[in-house]
Tab-separated table of C-alpha atoms and ligand atoms in Angstrom:
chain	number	residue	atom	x	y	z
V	1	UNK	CA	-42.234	-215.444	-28.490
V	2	UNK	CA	-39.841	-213.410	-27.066
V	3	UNK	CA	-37.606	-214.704	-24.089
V	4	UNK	CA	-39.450	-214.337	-20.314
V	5	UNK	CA	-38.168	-211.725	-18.454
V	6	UNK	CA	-40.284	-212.840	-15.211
V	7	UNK	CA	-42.051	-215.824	-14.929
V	8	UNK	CA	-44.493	-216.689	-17.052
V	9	UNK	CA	-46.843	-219.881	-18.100
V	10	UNK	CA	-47.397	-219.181	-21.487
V	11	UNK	CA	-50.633	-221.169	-22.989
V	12	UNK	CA	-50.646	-222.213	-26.452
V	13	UNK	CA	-54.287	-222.359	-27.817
V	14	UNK	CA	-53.395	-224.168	-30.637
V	15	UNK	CA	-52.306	-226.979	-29.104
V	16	UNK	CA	-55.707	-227.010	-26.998
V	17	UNK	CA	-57.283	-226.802	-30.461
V	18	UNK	CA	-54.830	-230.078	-31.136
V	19	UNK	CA	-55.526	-231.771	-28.155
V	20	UNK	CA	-59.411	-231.135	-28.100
V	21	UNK	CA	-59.627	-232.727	-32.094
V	22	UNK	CA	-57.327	-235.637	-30.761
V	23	UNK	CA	-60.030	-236.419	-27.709
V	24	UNK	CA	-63.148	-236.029	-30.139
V	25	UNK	CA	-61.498	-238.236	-33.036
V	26	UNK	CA	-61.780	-241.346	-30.614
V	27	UNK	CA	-65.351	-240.792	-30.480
V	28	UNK	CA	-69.085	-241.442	-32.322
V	29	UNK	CA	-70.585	-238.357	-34.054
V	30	UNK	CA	-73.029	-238.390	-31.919
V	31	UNK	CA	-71.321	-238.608	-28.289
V	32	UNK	CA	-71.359	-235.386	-26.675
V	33	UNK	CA	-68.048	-233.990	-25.116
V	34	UNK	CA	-67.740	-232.243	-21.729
V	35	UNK	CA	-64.835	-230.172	-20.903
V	36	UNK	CA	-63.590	-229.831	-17.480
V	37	UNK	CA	-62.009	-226.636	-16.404
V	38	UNK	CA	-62.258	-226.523	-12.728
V	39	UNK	CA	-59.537	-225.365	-10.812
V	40	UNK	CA	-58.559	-222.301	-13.480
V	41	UNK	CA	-58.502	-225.237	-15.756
V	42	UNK	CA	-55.976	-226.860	-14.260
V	43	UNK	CA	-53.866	-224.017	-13.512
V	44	UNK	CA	-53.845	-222.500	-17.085
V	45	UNK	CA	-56.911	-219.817	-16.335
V	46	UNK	CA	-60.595	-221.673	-16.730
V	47	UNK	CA	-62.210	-218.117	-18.694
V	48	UNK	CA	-59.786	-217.551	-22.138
V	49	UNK	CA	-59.803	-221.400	-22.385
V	50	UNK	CA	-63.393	-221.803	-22.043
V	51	UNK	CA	-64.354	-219.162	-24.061
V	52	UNK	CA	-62.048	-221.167	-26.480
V	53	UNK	CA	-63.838	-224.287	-26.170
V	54	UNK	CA	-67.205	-222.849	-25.787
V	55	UNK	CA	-66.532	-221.020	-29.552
V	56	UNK	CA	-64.628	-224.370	-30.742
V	57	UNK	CA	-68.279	-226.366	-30.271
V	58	UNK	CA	-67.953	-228.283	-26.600
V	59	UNK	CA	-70.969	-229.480	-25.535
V	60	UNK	CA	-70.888	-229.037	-21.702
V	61	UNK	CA	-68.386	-227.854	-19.247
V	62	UNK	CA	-68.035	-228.928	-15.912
V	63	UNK	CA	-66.288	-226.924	-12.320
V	64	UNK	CA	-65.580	-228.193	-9.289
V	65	UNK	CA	-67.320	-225.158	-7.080
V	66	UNK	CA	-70.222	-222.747	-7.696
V	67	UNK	CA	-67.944	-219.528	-7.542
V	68	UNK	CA	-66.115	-221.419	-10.042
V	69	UNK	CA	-69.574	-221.518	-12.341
V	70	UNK	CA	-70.119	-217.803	-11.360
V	71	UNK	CA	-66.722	-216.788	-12.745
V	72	UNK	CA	-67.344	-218.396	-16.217
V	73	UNK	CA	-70.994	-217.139	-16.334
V	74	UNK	CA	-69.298	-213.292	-15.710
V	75	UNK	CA	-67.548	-214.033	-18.794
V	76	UNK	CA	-70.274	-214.726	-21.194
V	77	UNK	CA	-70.007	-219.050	-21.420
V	78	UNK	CA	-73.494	-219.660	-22.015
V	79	UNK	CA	-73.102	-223.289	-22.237
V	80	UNK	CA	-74.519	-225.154	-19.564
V	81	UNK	CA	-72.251	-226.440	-16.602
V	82	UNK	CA	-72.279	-228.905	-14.762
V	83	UNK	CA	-71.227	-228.195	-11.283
V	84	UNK	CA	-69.575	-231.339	-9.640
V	85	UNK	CA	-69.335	-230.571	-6.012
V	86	UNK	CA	-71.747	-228.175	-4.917
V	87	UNK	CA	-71.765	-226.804	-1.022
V	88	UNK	CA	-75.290	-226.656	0.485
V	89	UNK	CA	-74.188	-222.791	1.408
V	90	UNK	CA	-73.926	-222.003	-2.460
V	91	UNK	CA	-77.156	-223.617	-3.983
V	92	UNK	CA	-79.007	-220.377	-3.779
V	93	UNK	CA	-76.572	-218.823	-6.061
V	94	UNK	CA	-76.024	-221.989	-8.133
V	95	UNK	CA	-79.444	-221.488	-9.372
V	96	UNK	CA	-79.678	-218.177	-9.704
V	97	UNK	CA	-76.762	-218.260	-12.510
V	98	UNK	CA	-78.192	-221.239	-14.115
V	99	UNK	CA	-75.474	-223.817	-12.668
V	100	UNK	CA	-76.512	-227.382	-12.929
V	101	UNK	CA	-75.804	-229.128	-9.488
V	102	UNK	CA	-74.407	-232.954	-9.231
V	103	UNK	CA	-76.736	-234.165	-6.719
V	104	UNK	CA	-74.998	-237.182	-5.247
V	105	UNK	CA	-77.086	-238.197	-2.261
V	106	UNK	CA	-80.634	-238.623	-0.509
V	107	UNK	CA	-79.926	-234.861	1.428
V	108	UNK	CA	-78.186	-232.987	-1.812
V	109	UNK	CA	-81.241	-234.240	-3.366
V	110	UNK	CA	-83.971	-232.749	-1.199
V	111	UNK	CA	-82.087	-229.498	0.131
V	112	UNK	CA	-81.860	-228.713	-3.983
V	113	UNK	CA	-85.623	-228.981	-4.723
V	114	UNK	CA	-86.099	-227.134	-1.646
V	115	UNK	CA	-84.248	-224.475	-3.018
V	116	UNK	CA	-85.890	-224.931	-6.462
V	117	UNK	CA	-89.352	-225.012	-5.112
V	118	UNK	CA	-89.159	-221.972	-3.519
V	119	UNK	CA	-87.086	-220.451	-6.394
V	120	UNK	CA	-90.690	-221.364	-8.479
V	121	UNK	CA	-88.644	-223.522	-11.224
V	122	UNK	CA	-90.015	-226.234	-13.498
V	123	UNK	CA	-87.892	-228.805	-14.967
V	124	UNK	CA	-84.327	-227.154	-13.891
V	125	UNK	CA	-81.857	-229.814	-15.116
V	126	UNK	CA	-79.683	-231.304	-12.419
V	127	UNK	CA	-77.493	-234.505	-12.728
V	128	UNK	CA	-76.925	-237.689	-10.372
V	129	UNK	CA	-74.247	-239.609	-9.523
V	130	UNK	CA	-73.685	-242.940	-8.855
V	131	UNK	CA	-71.046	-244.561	-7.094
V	132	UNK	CA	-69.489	-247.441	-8.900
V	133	UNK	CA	-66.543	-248.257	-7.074
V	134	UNK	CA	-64.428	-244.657	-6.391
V	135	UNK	CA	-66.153	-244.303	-2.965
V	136	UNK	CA	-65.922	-240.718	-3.115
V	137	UNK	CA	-69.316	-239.473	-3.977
V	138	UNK	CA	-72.490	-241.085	-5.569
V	139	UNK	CA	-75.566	-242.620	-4.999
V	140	UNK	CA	-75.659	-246.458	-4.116
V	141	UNK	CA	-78.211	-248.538	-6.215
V	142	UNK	CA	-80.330	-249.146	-3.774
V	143	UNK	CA	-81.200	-245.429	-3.231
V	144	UNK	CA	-83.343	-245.435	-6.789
V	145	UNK	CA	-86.428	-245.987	-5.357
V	146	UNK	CA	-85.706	-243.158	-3.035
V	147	UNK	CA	-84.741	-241.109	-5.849
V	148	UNK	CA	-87.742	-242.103	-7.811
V	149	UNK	CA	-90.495	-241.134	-5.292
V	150	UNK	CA	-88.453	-237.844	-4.060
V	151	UNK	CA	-89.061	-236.650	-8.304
V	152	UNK	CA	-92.598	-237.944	-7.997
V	153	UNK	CA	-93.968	-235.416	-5.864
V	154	UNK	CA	-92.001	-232.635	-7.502
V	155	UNK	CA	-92.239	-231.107	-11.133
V	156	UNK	CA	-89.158	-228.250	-10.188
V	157	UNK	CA	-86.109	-230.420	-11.374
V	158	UNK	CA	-85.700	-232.553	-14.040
V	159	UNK	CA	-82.737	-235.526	-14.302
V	160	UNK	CA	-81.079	-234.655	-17.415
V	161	UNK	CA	-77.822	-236.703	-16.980
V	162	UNK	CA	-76.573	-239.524	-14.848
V	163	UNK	CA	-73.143	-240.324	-14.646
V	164	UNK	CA	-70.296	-241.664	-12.435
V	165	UNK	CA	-66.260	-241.409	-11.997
V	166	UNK	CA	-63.575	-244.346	-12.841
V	167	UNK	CA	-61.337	-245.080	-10.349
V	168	UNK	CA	-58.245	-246.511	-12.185
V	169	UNK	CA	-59.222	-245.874	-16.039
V	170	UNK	CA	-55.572	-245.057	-16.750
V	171	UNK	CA	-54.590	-247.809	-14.636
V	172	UNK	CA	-54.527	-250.837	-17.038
V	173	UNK	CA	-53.491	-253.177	-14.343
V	174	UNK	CA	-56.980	-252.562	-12.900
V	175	UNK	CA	-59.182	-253.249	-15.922
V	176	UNK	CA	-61.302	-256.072	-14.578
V	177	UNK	CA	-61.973	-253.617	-12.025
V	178	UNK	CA	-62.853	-250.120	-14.451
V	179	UNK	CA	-64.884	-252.698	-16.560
V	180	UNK	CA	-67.177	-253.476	-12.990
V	181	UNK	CA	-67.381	-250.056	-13.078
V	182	UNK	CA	-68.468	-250.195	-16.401
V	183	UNK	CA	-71.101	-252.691	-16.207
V	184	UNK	CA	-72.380	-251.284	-12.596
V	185	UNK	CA	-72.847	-248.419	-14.409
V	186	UNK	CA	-74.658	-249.848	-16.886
V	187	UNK	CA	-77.016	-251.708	-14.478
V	188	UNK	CA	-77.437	-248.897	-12.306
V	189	UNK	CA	-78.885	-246.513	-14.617
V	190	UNK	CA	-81.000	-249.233	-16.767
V	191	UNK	CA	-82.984	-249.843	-13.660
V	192	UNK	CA	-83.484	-246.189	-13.051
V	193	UNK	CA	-84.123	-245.225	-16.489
V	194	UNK	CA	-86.821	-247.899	-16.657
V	195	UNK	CA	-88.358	-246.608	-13.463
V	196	UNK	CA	-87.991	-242.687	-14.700
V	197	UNK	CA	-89.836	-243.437	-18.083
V	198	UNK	CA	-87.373	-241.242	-20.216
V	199	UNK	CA	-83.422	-241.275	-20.968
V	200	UNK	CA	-81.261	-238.876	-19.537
V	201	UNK	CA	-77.611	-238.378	-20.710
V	202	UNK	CA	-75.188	-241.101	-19.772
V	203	UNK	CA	-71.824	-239.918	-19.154
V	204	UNK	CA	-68.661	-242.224	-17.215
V	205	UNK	CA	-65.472	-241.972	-18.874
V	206	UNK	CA	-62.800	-239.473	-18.336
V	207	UNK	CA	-59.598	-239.186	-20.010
V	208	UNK	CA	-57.786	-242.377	-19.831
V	209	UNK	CA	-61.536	-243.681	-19.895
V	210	UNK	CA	-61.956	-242.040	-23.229
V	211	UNK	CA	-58.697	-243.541	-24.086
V	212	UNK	CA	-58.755	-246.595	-22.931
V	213	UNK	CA	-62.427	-247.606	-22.976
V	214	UNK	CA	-64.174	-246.762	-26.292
V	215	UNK	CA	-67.074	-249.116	-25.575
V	216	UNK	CA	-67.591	-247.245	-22.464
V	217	UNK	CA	-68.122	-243.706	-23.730
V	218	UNK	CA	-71.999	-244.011	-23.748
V	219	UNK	CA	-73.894	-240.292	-24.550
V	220	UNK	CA	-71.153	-237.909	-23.661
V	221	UNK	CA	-67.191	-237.835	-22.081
V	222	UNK	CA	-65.646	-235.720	-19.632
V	223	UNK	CA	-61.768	-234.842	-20.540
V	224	UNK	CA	-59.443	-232.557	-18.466
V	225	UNK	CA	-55.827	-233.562	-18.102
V	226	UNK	CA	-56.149	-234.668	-22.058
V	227	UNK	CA	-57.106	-231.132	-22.972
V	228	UNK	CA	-54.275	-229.383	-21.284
V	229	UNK	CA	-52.125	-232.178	-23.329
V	230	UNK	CA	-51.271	-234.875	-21.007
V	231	UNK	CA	-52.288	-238.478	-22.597
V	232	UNK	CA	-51.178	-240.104	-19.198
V	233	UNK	CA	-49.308	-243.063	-21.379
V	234	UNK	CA	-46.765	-243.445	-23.537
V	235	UNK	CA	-49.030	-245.053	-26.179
V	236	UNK	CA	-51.181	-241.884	-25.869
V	237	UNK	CA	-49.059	-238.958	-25.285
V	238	UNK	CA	-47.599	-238.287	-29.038
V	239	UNK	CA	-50.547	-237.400	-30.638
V	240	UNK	CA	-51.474	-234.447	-27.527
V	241	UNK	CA	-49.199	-231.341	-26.757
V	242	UNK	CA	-48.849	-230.083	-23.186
V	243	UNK	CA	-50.620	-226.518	-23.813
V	244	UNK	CA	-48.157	-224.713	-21.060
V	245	UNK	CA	-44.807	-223.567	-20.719
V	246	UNK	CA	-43.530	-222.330	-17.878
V	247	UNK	CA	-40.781	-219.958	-18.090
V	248	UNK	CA	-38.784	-217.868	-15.339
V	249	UNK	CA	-35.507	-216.379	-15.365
V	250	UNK	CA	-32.001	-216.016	-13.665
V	251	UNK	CA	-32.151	-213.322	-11.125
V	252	UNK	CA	-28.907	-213.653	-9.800
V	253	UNK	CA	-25.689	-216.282	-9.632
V	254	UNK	CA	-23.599	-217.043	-6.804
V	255	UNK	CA	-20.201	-218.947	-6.637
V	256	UNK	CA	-20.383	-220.842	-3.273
V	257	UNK	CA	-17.058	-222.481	-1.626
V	258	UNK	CA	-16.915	-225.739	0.171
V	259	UNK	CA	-18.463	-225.235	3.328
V	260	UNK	CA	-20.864	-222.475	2.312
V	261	UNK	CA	-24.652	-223.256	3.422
V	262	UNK	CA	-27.976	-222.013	0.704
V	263	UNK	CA	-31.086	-221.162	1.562
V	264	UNK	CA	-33.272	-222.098	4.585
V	265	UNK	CA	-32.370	-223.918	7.272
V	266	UNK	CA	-29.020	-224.419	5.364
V	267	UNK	CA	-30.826	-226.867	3.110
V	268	UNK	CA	-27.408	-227.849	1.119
V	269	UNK	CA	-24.183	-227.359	2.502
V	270	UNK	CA	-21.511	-227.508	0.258
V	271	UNK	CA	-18.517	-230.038	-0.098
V	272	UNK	CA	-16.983	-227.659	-3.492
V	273	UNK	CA	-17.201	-224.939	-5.346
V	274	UNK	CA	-20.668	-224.684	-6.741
V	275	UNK	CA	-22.510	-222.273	-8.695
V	276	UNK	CA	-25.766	-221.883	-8.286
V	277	UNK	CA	-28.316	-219.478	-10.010
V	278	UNK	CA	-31.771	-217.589	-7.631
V	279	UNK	CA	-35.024	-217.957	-10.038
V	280	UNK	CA	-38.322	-215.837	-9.059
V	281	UNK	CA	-40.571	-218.786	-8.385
V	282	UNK	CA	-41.219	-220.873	-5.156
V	283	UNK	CA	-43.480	-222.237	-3.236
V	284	UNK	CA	-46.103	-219.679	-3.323
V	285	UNK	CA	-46.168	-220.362	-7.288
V	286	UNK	CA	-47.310	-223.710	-7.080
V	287	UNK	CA	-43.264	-225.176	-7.205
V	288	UNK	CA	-43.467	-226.591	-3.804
V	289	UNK	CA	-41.394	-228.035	-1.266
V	290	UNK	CA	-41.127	-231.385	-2.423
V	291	UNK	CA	-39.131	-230.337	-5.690
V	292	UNK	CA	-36.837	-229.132	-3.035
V	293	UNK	CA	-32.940	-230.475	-2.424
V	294	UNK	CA	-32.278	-232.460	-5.889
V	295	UNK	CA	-36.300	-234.258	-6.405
V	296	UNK	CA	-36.482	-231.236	-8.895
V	297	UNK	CA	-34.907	-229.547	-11.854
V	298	UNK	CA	-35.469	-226.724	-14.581
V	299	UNK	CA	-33.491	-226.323	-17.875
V	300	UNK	CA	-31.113	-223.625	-18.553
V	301	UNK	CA	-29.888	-223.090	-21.954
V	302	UNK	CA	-30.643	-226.572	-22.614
V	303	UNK	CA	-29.136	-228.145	-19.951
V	304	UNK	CA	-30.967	-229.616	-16.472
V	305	UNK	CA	-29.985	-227.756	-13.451
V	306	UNK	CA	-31.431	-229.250	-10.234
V	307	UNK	CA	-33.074	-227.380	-7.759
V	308	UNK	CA	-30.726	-227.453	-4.439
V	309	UNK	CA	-31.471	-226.433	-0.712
V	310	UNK	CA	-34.835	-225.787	0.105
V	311	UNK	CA	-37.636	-224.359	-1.829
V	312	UNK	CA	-38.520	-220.427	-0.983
V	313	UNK	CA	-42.014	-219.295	-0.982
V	314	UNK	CA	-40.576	-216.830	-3.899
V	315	UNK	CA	-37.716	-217.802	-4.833
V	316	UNK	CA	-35.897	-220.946	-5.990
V	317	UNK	CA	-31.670	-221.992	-5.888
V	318	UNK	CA	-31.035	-224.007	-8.664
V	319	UNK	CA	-27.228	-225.325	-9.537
V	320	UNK	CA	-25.646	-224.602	-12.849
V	321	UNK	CA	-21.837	-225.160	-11.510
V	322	UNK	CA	-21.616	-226.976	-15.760
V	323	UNK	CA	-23.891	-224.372	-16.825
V	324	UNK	CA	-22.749	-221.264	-19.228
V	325	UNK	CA	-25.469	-218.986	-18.448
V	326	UNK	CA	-25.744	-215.231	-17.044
V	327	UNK	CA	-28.043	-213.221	-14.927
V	328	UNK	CA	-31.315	-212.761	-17.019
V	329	UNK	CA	-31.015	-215.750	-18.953
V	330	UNK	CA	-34.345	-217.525	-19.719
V	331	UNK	CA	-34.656	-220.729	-17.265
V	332	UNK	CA	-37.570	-223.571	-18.460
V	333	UNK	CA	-39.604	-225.277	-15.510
V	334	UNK	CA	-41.482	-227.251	-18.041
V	335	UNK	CA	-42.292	-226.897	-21.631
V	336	UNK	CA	-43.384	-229.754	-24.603
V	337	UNK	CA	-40.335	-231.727	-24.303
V	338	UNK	CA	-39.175	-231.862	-20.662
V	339	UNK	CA	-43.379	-232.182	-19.457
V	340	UNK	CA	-44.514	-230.772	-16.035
V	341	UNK	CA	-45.084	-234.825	-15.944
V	342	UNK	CA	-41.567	-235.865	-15.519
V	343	UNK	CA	-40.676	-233.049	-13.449
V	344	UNK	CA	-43.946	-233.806	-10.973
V	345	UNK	CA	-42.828	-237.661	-11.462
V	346	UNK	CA	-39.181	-236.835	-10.475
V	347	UNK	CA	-40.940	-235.074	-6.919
V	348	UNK	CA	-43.214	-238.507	-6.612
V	349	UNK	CA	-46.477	-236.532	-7.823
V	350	UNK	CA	-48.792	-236.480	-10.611
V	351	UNK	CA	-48.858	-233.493	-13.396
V	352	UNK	CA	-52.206	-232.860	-12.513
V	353	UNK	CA	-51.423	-231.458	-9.046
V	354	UNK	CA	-48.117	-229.603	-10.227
V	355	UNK	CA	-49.939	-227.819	-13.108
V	356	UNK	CA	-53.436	-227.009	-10.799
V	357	UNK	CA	-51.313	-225.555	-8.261
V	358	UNK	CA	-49.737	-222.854	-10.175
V	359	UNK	CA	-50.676	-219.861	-8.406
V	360	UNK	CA	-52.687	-216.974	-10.117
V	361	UNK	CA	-50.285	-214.406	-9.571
V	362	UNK	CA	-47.946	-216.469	-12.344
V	363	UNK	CA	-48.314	-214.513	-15.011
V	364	UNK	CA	-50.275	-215.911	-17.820
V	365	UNK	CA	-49.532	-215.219	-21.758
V	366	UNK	CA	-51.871	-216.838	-24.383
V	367	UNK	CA	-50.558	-217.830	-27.979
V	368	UNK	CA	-53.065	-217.849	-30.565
N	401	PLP	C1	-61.825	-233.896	-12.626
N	401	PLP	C2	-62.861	-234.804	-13.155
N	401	PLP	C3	-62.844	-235.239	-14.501
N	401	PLP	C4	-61.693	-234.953	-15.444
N	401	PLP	O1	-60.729	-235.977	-15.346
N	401	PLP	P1	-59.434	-235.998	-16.302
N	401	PLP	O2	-58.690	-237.189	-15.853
N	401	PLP	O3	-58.705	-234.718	-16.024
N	401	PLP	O4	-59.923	-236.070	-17.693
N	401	PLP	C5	-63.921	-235.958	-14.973
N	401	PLP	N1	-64.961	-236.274	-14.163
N	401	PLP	C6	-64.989	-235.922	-12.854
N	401	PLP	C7	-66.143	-236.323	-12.011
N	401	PLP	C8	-63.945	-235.182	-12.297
N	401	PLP	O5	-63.972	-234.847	-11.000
C-alpha cells in the first residue's frame, strides 16, 4: 500500500475472510451464521463487505433500518435480511424489497400483517423477539398467547425465527445473569414452539455470546464487532485482526512558544516550546470531542503523539515536540497493533462507537 496522502480507512478483506473463519470454527456444522452490517458495517461501508460475505457463504444478514436493507438490496445481496428495528413509516417499503421485519411487540405485530394483508402475501417470513433481560425491545412471555391467536386468523406471515439479545455476554462478571438469559430463552420459545406446531430458527448469541457461550448458540449466531476483528478480550483477540486502518497525514507543523494558545477556545495554552503537527480529520470524521486535550493520540513514524487543544470539526492538533517528522508524513489513528480499542478506551468509549462513527466522506480503500 502506498503511504495516505489524505485520510483514508483502508479495509483489509482478508482479514474479514480471517475473522469470519475464526467466528464459524467455534461453531456446529449445522448452526447457521448471521452477519450484522448495520450502520455501513460498523463504519467500514455495509455493500463491498456484504457482497464479501454474501459470496464467502453467510447465511443471513441483519441492518438496523429499512433504508439500510434497501441499500444492500440496490447492490445485488440476495440473501435474506433481517431487519432489526423497523419504523412503522418504512414497512411499506420493507416489504416491497423483501426485508424481513423483527416484530417485537403486540402493535409491530398487527400494523405488519396489516401491511402484508393488503400487500396479498402468504407466508412472508418475519422474526420475533423476546425480551430476556436487555429491556430494550422484545416480547414478554406472557404475550404468546397473544401472538398465537393474532397468526391464527392470518395465513400472510409466517414466524421463521425467534430470537433475543444478551445483555452482558462479554461481561463475564455477569454470567449467572447471560445464563438467565439463556435459559429464559430457552423457556420462552419451548412454550411458543409447542403452541405454533412447527420450529422456527432459534438465534441469541452475539459475539462475546458466540465466544463465550458455545452451549448457547442454538440454530444460528449473529456476529458484528468479531467480524470487523475485535474479540472484545484478551483471551479472544489474537486469533481476529481489526479489518481497518485509519490513516491521515501531516498537513502542516507549527513551533509554538510558552504562552502561545491552539485551537478553539484556546484549548491548550502553552507553558514551552511545543511542536505540534494539523491532521485533516476531526470531529465531523467520527474523531470526536472527547479524544480532545490529551484522552487521545495517533502514531507518527512510530511514535504516539497526543492529540492537544480541542478537537476541530476538520481538523485535528496533535503534539510531536519528540517527534522527527515533516509536513506530509503519514500519521496512524488506528491500525492492527495500536486498535481503534485502546484509542476509544483511552477517550472512556467502546471501539464499537469510534469505528461506527466514522463518517462517509472518509475515504474508503479496500485490500483484497
Ligand atoms: C448489533 C447487534 C448484534 C451484533 O452484536 P456484536 O456484539 O457486534 O456481535 C447482534 N444482535 C443484535 C440484536 C444487535 O442489535
Amino acid at each position: 500500500m502506498p503511504k495516505a496522502t489524505e485520510t483514508t480507512l483502508e479495509i483489509d478483506l482478508k482479514a474479514l475472510q480471517n475473522n469470519f473463519d475464526e467466528l464459524k470454527s467455534k461453531l456446529q456444522p449445522k448452526t447457521k451464521f448471521l452477519a450484522v452490517v448495520k450502520a455501513f458495517s460498523y463504519g467500514n461501508d455495509s455493500v463491498p463487505i456484504a457482497q464479501y460475505l454474501q459470496k464467502a457463504n453467510a447465511d443471513y444478514f441483519a441492518v438496523a433500518y429499512t433504508n439500510e436493507g434497501e441499500e444492500l438490496r440496490n447492490n445485488d445481496i440476495t440473501k435474506p435480511i433481517l431487519v432489526l428495528h423497523p419504523q412503522k413509516a418504512n414497512l411499506q417499503t420493507l416489504l416491497n424489497r423483501r426485508l424481513e421485519p423483527s416484530i417485537y411487540s403486540k402493535k409491530t405485530l398487527l400494523e405488519f400483517i396489516s401491511i402484508a394483508e393488503n400487500s396479498n402475501q402468504n407466508a412472508y417470513p418475519i422474526h420475533l423477539k423476546f425480551n430476556t433481560g436487555l429491556n430494550r425491545l422484545g416480547f414478554d412471555k406472557i404475550d404468546i398467547d397473544f401472538i398465537i391467536e393474532t397468526l391464527a386468523k392470518t395465513n400472510a406471515v409466517k414466524v421463521v425465527s425467534c430470537f433475543s439479545h444478551l445483555a452482558a455476554s462479554e461481561d463475564l462478571s455477569e454470567q449467572e445473569f447471560t445464563k438467565n438469559q439463556i435459559n429464559l430463552f430457552k423457556d420462552i420459545t419451548s412454550t411458543f414452539i409447542t403452541k405454533l406446531g412447527y420450529k422456527p430458527i432459534l438465534h441469541l448469541c452475539n459475539t462475546s455470546g458466540i465466544l463465550n457461550y458455545p452451549e448457547a448458540h442454538f440454530d444460528m449466531v449473529r456476529s458484528g464487532i468479531g467480524l470487523y476483528g475485535f474479540g472484545n478480550d484478551v483471551r479472544y483477540q489474537p486469533n481476529f485482526t481489526p479489518i481497518a486502518t485509519l490513516k491521515t497525514v501531516i498537513s502542516q507543523i507549527h513551533i509554538l512558544q510558552p504562552g502561545d494558545s491552539l485551537g478553539y477556545n484556546r484549548g491548550l495554552i502553552t507553558d514551552k516550546e511545543i511542536k505540534t503537527a494539523t491532521l485533516p480529520i476531526g470531529h465531523a470524521d467520527g474523531l470526536t470531542r472527547i479524544y480532545g486535550k490529551g484522552k487521545g493520540f495517533v502514531f507518527v513514524n512510530g511514535k504516539k503523539a497526543p492529540i492537544v487543544g480541542n478537537v476541530c470539526m476538520d481538523m485535528v492538533m496533535v503534539d510531536v515536540t519528540h517527534i522527527d517528522c515533516n509536513e506530509g508524513d503519514e500519521v496512524i489513528v488506528f491500525d492492527r497493533e495500536h486498535t481503534a480499542e485502546n484509542l476509544a478506551e483511552a477517550a472512556g468509549t467502546i471501539s464499537y462507537e469510534l469505528i461506527t462513527d466514522l463518517s462517509k466522506r472518509i475515504k474508503r480503500v479496500f485490500l483484497t
